[in-house]
């Protein structure tokens, strides 16, 4: 040290600093003098020092990950801890970005290994990890995405080409799946199975290659929801399931009938399609346990074939395929199709002069629901109508028994007014004209099933990264080996159609709406697409949708205390008029009838305000053509602090009269007296029922008070002689007589209560029977049913065909004619109880003009021969869009047999239809 001296020593240190690059770097402005030893260890892990700037810390992290990627999760832990200790927004944002791009923490890696009952330090081979992964998938198919993510994390830490090849196989997309199976997307289920069998019989594939092929057919089966393919897969992969666990899986017991079990299974498949394999396994176990042919047939048939078969006739209505959590949407679409004015308006939209302009001047005036309408709302609404028109055309003319709605239609129907239209705006050059229907039809043509999105995945739909395709379909089979996958590493950027697909799928799977939300979305979009006929005083747009579905109520606030100055109770009387598309009635504890529910809705209320007591009254000032009533079934249990669905019975009739609820009748003294009397009678019934409930209440001994008295009296009578002789027991003849008297008293009171309730209910039912109170009649037209619980379930709808006086049940793909009893008499013994959720009534004088659920068009080369009631045969031409038929025939083209190829004969209800050849025409004509 003395040789160099202080100067030479300092110079040597400077040189050393320069060589080690320990000075001259960017440093942080934070005070780093008090870094703890534990914090310092994180800097040491990254090869950094505590005073480095944030950017240099990031450089150290990137360098470590690049040179030692297998331990990248340790470096991520260090970077995250440093970002937190520094409270650096810059570092925190980068940490979040790295994690979103797939970086893992030590805890992520630990949890990933734990998924397969492993730890990171285990000397498990790649093949063993894959075997554990496949076993996990086989046991819990619905958790496939979860296990895939775990395998992805492990693959990132092990940097194994073999694991990467397996991961690529497991994340195979549907188009690649078809390619692996050597099939096109148009192939039938039978052809796909035959192709699979031919493929595996013609080659000697390795275990990994077979896994690729099996994954491909599983993908196709799940996307198609094909019962045939899924049954084929189940037969190949027998997995035993305990029958008790199977019943518990559905929340059922052995006492439940086959129909209920099948209904619950269908609901679960619709609501959780990712569990379809597990659902079918549980159903198979139950079928074996019950030796049920019906359940076995369901497992074999599964979803309905879309090709018309057997009894499916040309003039019968078409069902709608369920493309996701959309059974309520299918019910709604069938309901809208049955409304003739709406159907015609949708079909004629493109040629109509009522299409809203996209000019700023026109849009600025539009207000719907008191809110302004944007150009995007109008574009979205017009595209919705185009999509709806396509569906209506198919329901009218399709030869298939089932029509498949496009996912674009479902997205537009379910998305709210705030959800953008951008995913449709950049499709093609059509964006300048606003016409994107053709582009949509080319790219996504009525697909039968949605691509699955894991429920726990968070996705930014406009930033979705497409999984790199490491090889085309042929390469996946031909070049796969037990240890590696030779393939291209090129990463594709998401296309417009892929972004749109993600957006649609997230809306369809990410939100579980009910009918009323969907109705609001649909009506808003139709109104947004059309020009207003006029505006009301508040600036609200008036159009044909308003006239069809919307009415107005007037709310009156009436002070009960006279004004201190004017001494007039009417001086502060206030009124407010509001639009409504449905009336919300509460079933409460039920049972109750529709008038009881409506009376509660329109009942006067006395409220205590700062200005004193006031009376709040509600009445209808204007009725719509179609009155929609929502039944409030979601209730809240204050004890359990959770929502539940009320299954209380709501009774309704074929026709209801609304005169008593009209504002114009509020000043009718006679009408108001009738309403007041009904209100007092209902209050009396409520008191009587409460008293009856207390008398019949089951006590801790599992008996009512009356039953306890009867049991006691009988025991005393049976042991009277011995008890009277027992000096230790104070029982006399009077004791028994007192008990008898009390039993008689309770019996008489119960009889009085029952008779009084019956008498009061008769008075209520006949109170408005006078013709003066029955001028505004509405006939029931549709009943929406919900079966399930508050957080899941299935919808279907009953729709009345007034021309044939029949009810049809529209249950997705299946449409049946049902008895009136099924619509009006709810089976309260069925579990879950199918409960009316939404009721639709049509004005009595508009029934024939407005309601036409059966609307089918026979192809030009076909003709209907219809037998009239009087037995004569009418030959009819092509059925018009409105359901009517053209009675004239153009015979100038030649003989009738040359004009048509087939004719059909049926009764007026189209119950039987026989296809005849032209040569039989003369014989029929003569007869």
PDB file of N, CA and C in Angstrom, residues 122-161:
ATOM      1  N   UNK A 122     -39.351 -32.434  -7.097  1.00  0.00           N
ATOM      2  CA  UNK A 122     -39.460 -33.848  -7.444  1.00  0.00           C
ATOM      3  C   UNK A 122     -38.679 -34.133  -8.720  1.00  0.00           C
ATOM      4  N   UNK A 123     -38.105 -35.315  -8.776  1.00  0.00           N
ATOM      5  CA  UNK A 123     -37.378 -35.694  -9.982  1.00  0.00           C
ATOM      6  C   UNK A 123     -38.331 -36.367 -10.972  1.00  0.00           C
ATOM      7  N   UNK A 124     -39.459 -35.729 -11.194  1.00  0.00           N
ATOM      8  CA  UNK A 124     -40.459 -36.274 -12.115  1.00  0.00           C
ATOM      9  C   UNK A 124     -40.023 -36.016 -13.550  1.00  0.00           C
ATOM     10  N   UNK A 125     -40.181 -37.037 -14.396  1.00  0.00           N
ATOM     11  CA  UNK A 125     -39.847 -36.874 -15.810  1.00  0.00           C
ATOM     12  C   UNK A 125     -40.978 -36.119 -16.508  1.00  0.00           C
ATOM     13  N   UNK A 126     -40.678 -35.585 -17.681  1.00  0.00           N
ATOM     14  CA  UNK A 126     -41.703 -34.901 -18.464  1.00  0.00           C
ATOM     15  C   UNK A 126     -42.869 -35.829 -18.765  1.00  0.00           C
ATOM     16  N   UNK A 127     -42.569 -37.078 -19.095  1.00  0.00           N
ATOM     17  CA  UNK A 127     -43.619 -38.030 -19.430  1.00  0.00           C
ATOM     18  C   UNK A 127     -44.515 -38.294 -18.227  1.00  0.00           C
ATOM     19  N   UNK A 128     -43.921 -38.358 -17.022  1.00  0.00           N
ATOM     20  CA  UNK A 128     -44.712 -38.582 -15.815  1.00  0.00           C
ATOM     21  C   UNK A 128     -45.654 -37.399 -15.574  1.00  0.00           C
ATOM     22  N   UNK A 129     -45.154 -36.195 -15.790  1.00  0.00           N
ATOM     23  CA  UNK A 129     -45.993 -35.005 -15.618  1.00  0.00           C
ATOM     24  C   UNK A 129     -47.157 -35.034 -16.599  1.00  0.00           C
ATOM     25  N   UNK A 130     -46.888 -35.422 -17.843  1.00  0.00           N
ATOM     26  CA  UNK A 130     -47.952 -35.504 -18.855  1.00  0.00           C
ATOM     27  C   UNK A 130     -48.972 -36.558 -18.451  1.00  0.00           C
ATOM     28  N   UNK A 131     -48.516 -37.702 -17.952  1.00  0.00           N
ATOM     29  CA  UNK A 131     -49.432 -38.759 -17.511  1.00  0.00           C
ATOM     30  C   UNK A 131     -50.335 -38.257 -16.386  1.00  0.00           C
ATOM     31  N   UNK A 132     -49.746 -37.524 -15.440  1.00  0.00           N
ATOM     32  CA  UNK A 132     -50.538 -36.971 -14.333  1.00  0.00           C
ATOM     33  C   UNK A 132     -51.551 -35.952 -14.853  1.00  0.00           C
ATOM     34  N   UNK A 133     -51.142 -35.166 -15.828  1.00  0.00           N
ATOM     35  CA  UNK A 133     -52.029 -34.177 -16.451  1.00  0.00           C
ATOM     36  C   UNK A 133     -53.207 -34.879 -17.120  1.00  0.00           C
ATOM     37  N   UNK A 134     -52.934 -35.919 -17.910  1.00  0.00           N
ATOM     38  CA  UNK A 134     -53.994 -36.633 -18.624  1.00  0.00           C
ATOM     39  C   UNK A 134     -54.948 -37.318 -17.655  1.00  0.00           C
ATOM     40  N   UNK A 135     -54.424 -37.853 -16.563  1.00  0.00           N
ATOM     41  CA  UNK A 135     -55.281 -38.465 -15.550  1.00  0.00           C
ATOM     42  C   UNK A 135     -56.204 -37.417 -14.915  1.00  0.00           C
ATOM     43  N   UNK A 136     -55.664 -36.245 -14.658  1.00  0.00           N
ATOM     44  CA  UNK A 136     -56.468 -35.170 -14.061  1.00  0.00           C
ATOM     45  C   UNK A 136     -57.591 -34.738 -14.996  1.00  0.00           C
ATOM     46  N   UNK A 137     -57.285 -34.600 -16.290  1.00  0.00           N
ATOM     47  CA  UNK A 137     -58.288 -34.210 -17.282  1.00  0.00           C
ATOM     48  C   UNK A 137     -59.375 -35.278 -17.386  1.00  0.00           C
ATOM     49  N   UNK A 138     -58.949 -36.541 -17.372  1.00  0.00           N
ATOM     50  CA  UNK A 138     -59.895 -37.644 -17.498  1.00  0.00           C
ATOM     51  C   UNK A 138     -60.863 -37.667 -16.315  1.00  0.00           C
ATOM     52  N   UNK A 139     -60.360 -37.379 -15.129  1.00  0.00           N
ATOM     53  CA  UNK A 139     -61.189 -37.398 -13.924  1.00  0.00           C
ATOM     54  C   UNK A 139     -62.092 -36.178 -13.823  1.00  0.00           C
ATOM     55  N   UNK A 140     -61.602 -35.024 -14.302  1.00  0.00           N
ATOM     56  CA  UNK A 140     -62.383 -33.780 -14.180  1.00  0.00           C
ATOM     57  C   UNK A 140     -62.318 -32.993 -15.488  1.00  0.00           C
ATOM     58  N   UNK A 141     -63.088 -33.426 -16.487  1.00  0.00           N
ATOM     59  CA  UNK A 141     -63.031 -32.778 -17.809  1.00  0.00           C
ATOM     60  C   UNK A 141     -63.379 -31.300 -17.787  1.00  0.00           C
ATOM     61  N   UNK A 142     -64.279 -30.892 -16.892  1.00  0.00           N
ATOM     62  CA  UNK A 142     -64.697 -29.490 -16.878  1.00  0.00           C
ATOM     63  C   UNK A 142     -63.590 -28.552 -16.400  1.00  0.00           C
ATOM     64  N   UNK A 143     -62.524 -29.120 -15.763  1.00  0.00           N
ATOM     65  CA  UNK A 143     -61.407 -28.307 -15.288  1.00  0.00           C
ATOM     66  C   UNK A 143     -60.250 -28.311 -16.283  1.00  0.00           C
ATOM     67  N   UNK A 144     -60.542 -28.645 -17.535  1.00  0.00           N
ATOM     68  CA  UNK A 144     -59.493 -28.771 -18.539  1.00  0.00           C
ATOM     69  C   UNK A 144     -58.672 -27.498 -18.670  1.00  0.00           C
ATOM     70  N   UNK A 145     -59.332 -26.364 -18.739  1.00  0.00           N
ATOM     71  CA  UNK A 145     -58.617 -25.098 -18.887  1.00  0.00           C
ATOM     72  C   UNK A 145     -57.711 -24.833 -17.674  1.00  0.00           C
ATOM     73  N   UNK A 146     -58.184 -25.190 -16.489  1.00  0.00           N
ATOM     74  CA  UNK A 146     -57.405 -25.011 -15.257  1.00  0.00           C
ATOM     75  C   UNK A 146     -56.122 -25.841 -15.307  1.00  0.00           C
ATOM     76  N   UNK A 147     -56.249 -27.119 -15.703  1.00  0.00           N
ATOM     77  CA  UNK A 147     -55.081 -27.990 -15.765  1.00  0.00           C
ATOM     78  C   UNK A 147     -54.149 -27.592 -16.910  1.00  0.00           C
ATOM     79  N   UNK A 148     -54.709 -27.095 -17.993  1.00  0.00           N
ATOM     80  CA  UNK A 148     -53.873 -26.617 -19.098  1.00  0.00           C
ATOM     81  C   UNK A 148     -52.998 -25.456 -18.645  1.00  0.00           C
ATOM     82  N   UNK A 149     -53.584 -24.551 -17.879  1.00  0.00           N
ATOM     83  CA  UNK A 149     -52.817 -23.404 -17.394  1.00  0.00           C
ATOM     84  C   UNK A 149     -51.697 -23.851 -16.464  1.00  0.00           C
ATOM     85  N   UNK A 150     -51.984 -24.865 -15.619  1.00  0.00           N
ATOM     86  CA  UNK A 150     -50.946 -25.401 -14.726  1.00  0.00           C
ATOM     87  C   UNK A 150     -49.809 -26.027 -15.536  1.00  0.00           C
ATOM     88  N   UNK A 151     -50.168 -26.783 -16.577  1.00  0.00           N
ATOM     89  CA  UNK A 151     -49.145 -27.395 -17.428  1.00  0.00           C
ATOM     90  C   UNK A 151     -48.331 -26.319 -18.146  1.00  0.00           C
ATOM     91  N   UNK A 152     -48.990 -25.237 -18.507  1.00  0.00           N
ATOM     92  CA  UNK A 152     -48.297 -24.140 -19.183  1.00  0.00           C
ATOM     93  C   UNK A 152     -47.239 -23.511 -18.266  1.00  0.00           C
ATOM     94  N   UNK A 153     -47.584 -23.337 -16.994  1.00  0.00           N
ATOM     95  CA  UNK A 153     -46.641 -22.763 -16.028  1.00  0.00           C
ATOM     96  C   UNK A 153     -45.440 -23.701 -15.845  1.00  0.00           C
ATOM     97  N   UNK A 154     -45.707 -24.992 -15.700  1.00  0.00           N
ATOM     98  CA  UNK A 154     -44.625 -25.958 -15.517  1.00  0.00           C
ATOM     99  C   UNK A 154     -43.721 -26.002 -16.745  1.00  0.00           C
ATOM    100  N   UNK A 155     -44.335 -25.965 -17.917  1.00  0.00           N
ATOM    101  CA  UNK A 155     -43.561 -25.980 -19.160  1.00  0.00           C
ATOM    102  C   UNK A 155     -42.627 -24.786 -19.238  1.00  0.00           C
ATOM    103  N   UNK A 156     -43.101 -23.630 -18.748  1.00  0.00           N
ATOM    104  CA  UNK A 156     -42.272 -22.429 -18.772  1.00  0.00           C
ATOM    105  C   UNK A 156     -41.057 -22.542 -17.892  1.00  0.00           C
ATOM    106  N   UNK A 157     -41.179 -23.282 -16.797  1.00  0.00           N
ATOM    107  CA  UNK A 157     -40.031 -23.405 -15.890  1.00  0.00           C
ATOM    108  C   UNK A 157     -39.061 -24.503 -16.339  1.00  0.00           C
ATOM    109  N   UNK A 158     -39.569 -25.541 -16.973  1.00  0.00           N
ATOM    110  CA  UNK A 158     -38.702 -26.665 -17.360  1.00  0.00           C
ATOM    111  C   UNK A 158     -38.091 -26.479 -18.750  1.00  0.00           C
ATOM    112  N   UNK A 159     -38.658 -25.578 -19.556  1.00  0.00           N
ATOM    113  CA  UNK A 159     -38.159 -25.311 -20.909  1.00  0.00           C
ATOM    114  C   UNK A 159     -38.013 -26.620 -21.690  1.00  0.00           C
ATOM    115  N   UNK A 160     -39.106 -27.421 -21.619  1.00  0.00           N
ATOM    116  CA  UNK A 160     -39.086 -28.740 -22.243  1.00  0.00           C
ATOM    117  C   UNK A 160     -39.814 -28.694 -23.579  1.00  0.00           C
ATOM    118  N   UNK A 161     -39.127 -29.098 -24.644  1.00  0.00           N
ATOM    119  CA  UNK A 161     -39.777 -29.171 -25.960  1.00  0.00           C
ATOM    120  C   UNK A 161     -40.905 -30.193 -25.957  1.00  0.00           C
TER     121      UNK A 161
END
